[in-house]
mmCIF file of C-alpha atoms in Angstrom:
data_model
loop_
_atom_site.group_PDB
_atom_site.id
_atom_site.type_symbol
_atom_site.label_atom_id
_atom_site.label_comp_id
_atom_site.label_asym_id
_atom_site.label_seq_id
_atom_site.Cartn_x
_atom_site.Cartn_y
_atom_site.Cartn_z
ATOM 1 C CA UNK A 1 69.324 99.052 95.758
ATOM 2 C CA UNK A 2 70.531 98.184 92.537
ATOM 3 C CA UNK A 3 74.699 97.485 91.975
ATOM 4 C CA UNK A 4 76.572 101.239 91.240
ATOM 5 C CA UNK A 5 79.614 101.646 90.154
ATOM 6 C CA UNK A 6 82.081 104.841 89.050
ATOM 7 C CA UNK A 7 85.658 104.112 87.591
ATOM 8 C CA UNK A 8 87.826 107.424 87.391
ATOM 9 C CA UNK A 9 91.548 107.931 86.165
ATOM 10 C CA UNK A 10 93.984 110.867 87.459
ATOM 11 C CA UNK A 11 97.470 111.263 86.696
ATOM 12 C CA UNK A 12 99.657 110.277 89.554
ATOM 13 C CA UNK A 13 100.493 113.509 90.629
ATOM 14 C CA UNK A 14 100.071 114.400 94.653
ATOM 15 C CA UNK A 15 97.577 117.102 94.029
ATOM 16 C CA UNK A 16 94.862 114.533 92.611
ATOM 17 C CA UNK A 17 94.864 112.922 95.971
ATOM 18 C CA UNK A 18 92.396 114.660 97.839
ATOM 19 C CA UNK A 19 90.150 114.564 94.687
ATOM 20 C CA UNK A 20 90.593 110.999 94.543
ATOM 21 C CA UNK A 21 89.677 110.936 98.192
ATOM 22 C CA UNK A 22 86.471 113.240 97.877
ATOM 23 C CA UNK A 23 85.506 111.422 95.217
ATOM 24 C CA UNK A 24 85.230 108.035 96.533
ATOM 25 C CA UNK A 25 83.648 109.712 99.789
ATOM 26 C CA UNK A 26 80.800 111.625 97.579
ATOM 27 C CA UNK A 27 80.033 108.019 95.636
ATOM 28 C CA UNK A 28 80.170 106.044 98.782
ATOM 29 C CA UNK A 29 77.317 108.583 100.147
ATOM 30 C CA UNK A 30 74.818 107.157 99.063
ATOM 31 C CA UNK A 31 74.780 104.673 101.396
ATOM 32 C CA UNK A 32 74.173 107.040 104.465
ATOM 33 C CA UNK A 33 77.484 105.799 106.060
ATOM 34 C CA UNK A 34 78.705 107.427 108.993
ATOM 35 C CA UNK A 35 81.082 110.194 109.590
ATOM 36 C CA UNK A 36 83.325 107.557 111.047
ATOM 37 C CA UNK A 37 82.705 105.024 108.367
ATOM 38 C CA UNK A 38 83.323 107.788 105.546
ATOM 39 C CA UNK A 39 86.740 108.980 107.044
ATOM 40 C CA UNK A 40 87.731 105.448 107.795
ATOM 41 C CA UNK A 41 87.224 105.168 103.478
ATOM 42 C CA UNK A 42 88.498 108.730 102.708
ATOM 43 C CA UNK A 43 91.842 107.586 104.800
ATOM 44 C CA UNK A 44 92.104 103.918 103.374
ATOM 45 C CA UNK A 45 92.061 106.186 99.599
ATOM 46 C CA UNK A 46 94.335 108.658 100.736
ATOM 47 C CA UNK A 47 97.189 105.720 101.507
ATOM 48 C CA UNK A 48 96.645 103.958 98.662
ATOM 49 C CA UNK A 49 96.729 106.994 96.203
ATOM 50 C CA UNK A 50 99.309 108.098 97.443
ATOM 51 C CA UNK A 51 101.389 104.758 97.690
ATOM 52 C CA UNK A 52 100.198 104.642 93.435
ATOM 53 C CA UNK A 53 101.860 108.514 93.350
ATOM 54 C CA UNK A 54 105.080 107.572 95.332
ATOM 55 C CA UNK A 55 106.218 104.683 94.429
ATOM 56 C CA UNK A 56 104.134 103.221 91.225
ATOM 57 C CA UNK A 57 105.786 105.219 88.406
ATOM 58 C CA UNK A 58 109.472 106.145 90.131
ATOM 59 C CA UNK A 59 110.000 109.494 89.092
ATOM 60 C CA UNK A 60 107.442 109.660 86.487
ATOM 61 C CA UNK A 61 103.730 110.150 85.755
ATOM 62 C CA UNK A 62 101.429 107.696 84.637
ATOM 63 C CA UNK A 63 97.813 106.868 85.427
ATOM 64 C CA UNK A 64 95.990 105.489 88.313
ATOM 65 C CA UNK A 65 92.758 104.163 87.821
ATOM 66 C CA UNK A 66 90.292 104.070 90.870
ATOM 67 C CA UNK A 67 87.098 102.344 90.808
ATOM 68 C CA UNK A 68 84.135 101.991 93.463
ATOM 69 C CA UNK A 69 81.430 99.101 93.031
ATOM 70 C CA UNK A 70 78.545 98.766 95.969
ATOM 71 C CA UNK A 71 76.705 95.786 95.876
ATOM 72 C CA UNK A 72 73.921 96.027 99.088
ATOM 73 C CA UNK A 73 75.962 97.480 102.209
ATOM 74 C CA UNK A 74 79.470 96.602 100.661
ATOM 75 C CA UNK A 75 81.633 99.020 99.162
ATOM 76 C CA UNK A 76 84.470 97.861 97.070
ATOM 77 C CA UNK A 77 87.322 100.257 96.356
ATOM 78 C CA UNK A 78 90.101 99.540 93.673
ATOM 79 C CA UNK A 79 93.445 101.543 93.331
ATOM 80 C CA UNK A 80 95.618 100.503 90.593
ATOM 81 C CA UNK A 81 98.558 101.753 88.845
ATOM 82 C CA UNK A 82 100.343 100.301 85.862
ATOM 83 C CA UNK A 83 103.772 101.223 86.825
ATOM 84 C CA UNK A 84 106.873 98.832 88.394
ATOM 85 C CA UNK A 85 104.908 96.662 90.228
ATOM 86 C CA UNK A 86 106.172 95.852 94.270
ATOM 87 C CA UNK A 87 108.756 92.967 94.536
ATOM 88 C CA UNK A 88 107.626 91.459 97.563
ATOM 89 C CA UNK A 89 104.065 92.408 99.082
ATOM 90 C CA UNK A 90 104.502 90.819 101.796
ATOM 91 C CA UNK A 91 107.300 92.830 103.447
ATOM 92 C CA UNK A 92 105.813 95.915 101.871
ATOM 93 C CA UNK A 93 102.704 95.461 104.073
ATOM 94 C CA UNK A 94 104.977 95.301 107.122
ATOM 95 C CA UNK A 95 104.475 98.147 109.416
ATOM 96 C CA UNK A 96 107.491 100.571 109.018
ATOM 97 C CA UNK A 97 108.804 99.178 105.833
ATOM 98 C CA UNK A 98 109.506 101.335 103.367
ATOM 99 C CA UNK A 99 111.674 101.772 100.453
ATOM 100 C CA UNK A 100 111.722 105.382 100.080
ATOM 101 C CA UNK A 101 113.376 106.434 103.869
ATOM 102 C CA UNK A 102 115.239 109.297 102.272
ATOM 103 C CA UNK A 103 111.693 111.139 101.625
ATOM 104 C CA UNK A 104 110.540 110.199 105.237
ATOM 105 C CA UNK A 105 108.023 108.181 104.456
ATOM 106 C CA UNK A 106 106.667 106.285 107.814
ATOM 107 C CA UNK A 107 106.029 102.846 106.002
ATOM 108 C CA UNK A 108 102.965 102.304 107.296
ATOM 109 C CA UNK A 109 100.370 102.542 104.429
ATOM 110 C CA UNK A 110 99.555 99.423 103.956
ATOM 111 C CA UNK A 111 99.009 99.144 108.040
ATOM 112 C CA UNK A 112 96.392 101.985 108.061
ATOM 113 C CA UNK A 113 94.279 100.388 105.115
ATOM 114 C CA UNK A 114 93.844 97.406 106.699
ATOM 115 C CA UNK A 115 92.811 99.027 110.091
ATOM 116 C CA UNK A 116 90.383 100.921 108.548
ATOM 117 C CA UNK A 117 88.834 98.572 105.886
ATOM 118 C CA UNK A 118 87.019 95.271 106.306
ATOM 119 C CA UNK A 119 89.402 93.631 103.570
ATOM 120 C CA UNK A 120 92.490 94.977 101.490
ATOM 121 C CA UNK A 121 94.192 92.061 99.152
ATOM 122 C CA UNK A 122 96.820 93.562 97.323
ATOM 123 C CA UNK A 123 98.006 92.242 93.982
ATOM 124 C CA UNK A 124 101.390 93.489 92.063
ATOM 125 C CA UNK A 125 103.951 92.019 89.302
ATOM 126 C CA UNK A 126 106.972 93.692 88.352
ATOM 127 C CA UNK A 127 106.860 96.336 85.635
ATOM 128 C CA UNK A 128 102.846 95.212 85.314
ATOM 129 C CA UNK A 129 101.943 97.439 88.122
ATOM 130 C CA UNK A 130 99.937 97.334 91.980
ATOM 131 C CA UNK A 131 95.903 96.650 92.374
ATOM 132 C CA UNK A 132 94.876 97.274 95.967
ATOM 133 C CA UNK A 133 91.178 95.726 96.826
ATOM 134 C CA UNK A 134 89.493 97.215 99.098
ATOM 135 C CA UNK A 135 86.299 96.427 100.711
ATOM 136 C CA UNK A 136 84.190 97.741 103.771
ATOM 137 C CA UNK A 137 80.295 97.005 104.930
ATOM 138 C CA UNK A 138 78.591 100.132 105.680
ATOM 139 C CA UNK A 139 76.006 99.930 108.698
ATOM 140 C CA UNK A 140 72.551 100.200 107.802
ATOM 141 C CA UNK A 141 70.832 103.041 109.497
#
């Protein structure tokens, strides 16, 4: 199969996350992966979407852009936002962490997208904004 790709923006705005999700999902699809594959995708999005909504614009709306590249069995899955960026990745990835506990968040997005994906590298600079990479190899079938 020849390289695909599909690059998308929403607003960051809760409500686009389960678009953002199903989208991804529906492009990914065309790979045959399965069920457990596609949720373990559709739940990698859904973090990182919603990490973009919550805490990549503070209080305001701005874009996140979301592309999806496969290249032979390997699906590649970028999440960015150009908003204030994450001071120190490295204790944001730490289970339980989170800067936000007044809104209950668990701190643990970071955690599930790198139990579910083969790869996440996450790259951020203050006031520039936060890329999260994400890659997984879909089982032939």
């Amino acid at each position: 199969m020849r390289n695909n790709y599909v690059i998308f923006k929403i607003p960051s705005l809760s409500i686009n996350e389960s678009f953002a999700r199903s989208a991804v999902a529906a492009f990914c699809s065309i790979l045959n992966p399965t069920i457990g594959e596609i949720n373990d995708i559709k739940t990698a999005v859904s973090e990182a979407v919603t990490n973009a909504v919550i805490h990549g614009y503070e209080n305001s709306v701005g874009d996140i852009e979301i592309s999806c590249k496969i290249k032979g069995q390997m699906v590649e899955i970028i999440v960015e936002d150009f908003g204030c960026g994450i001071l120190d990745v490295e204790k944001a990835k730490e289970p339980l962490y989170t800067t936000k506990p007044e809104l209950e968040r668990s701190g643990m997005g970071f955690a599930v997208m790198e139990s579910y994906m083969d790869e996440v590298v996450i790259l951020s600079e203050k006031d520039v904004g936060t890329k999260v990479i994400m890659r997984k190899k879909i089982s032939e079938r």
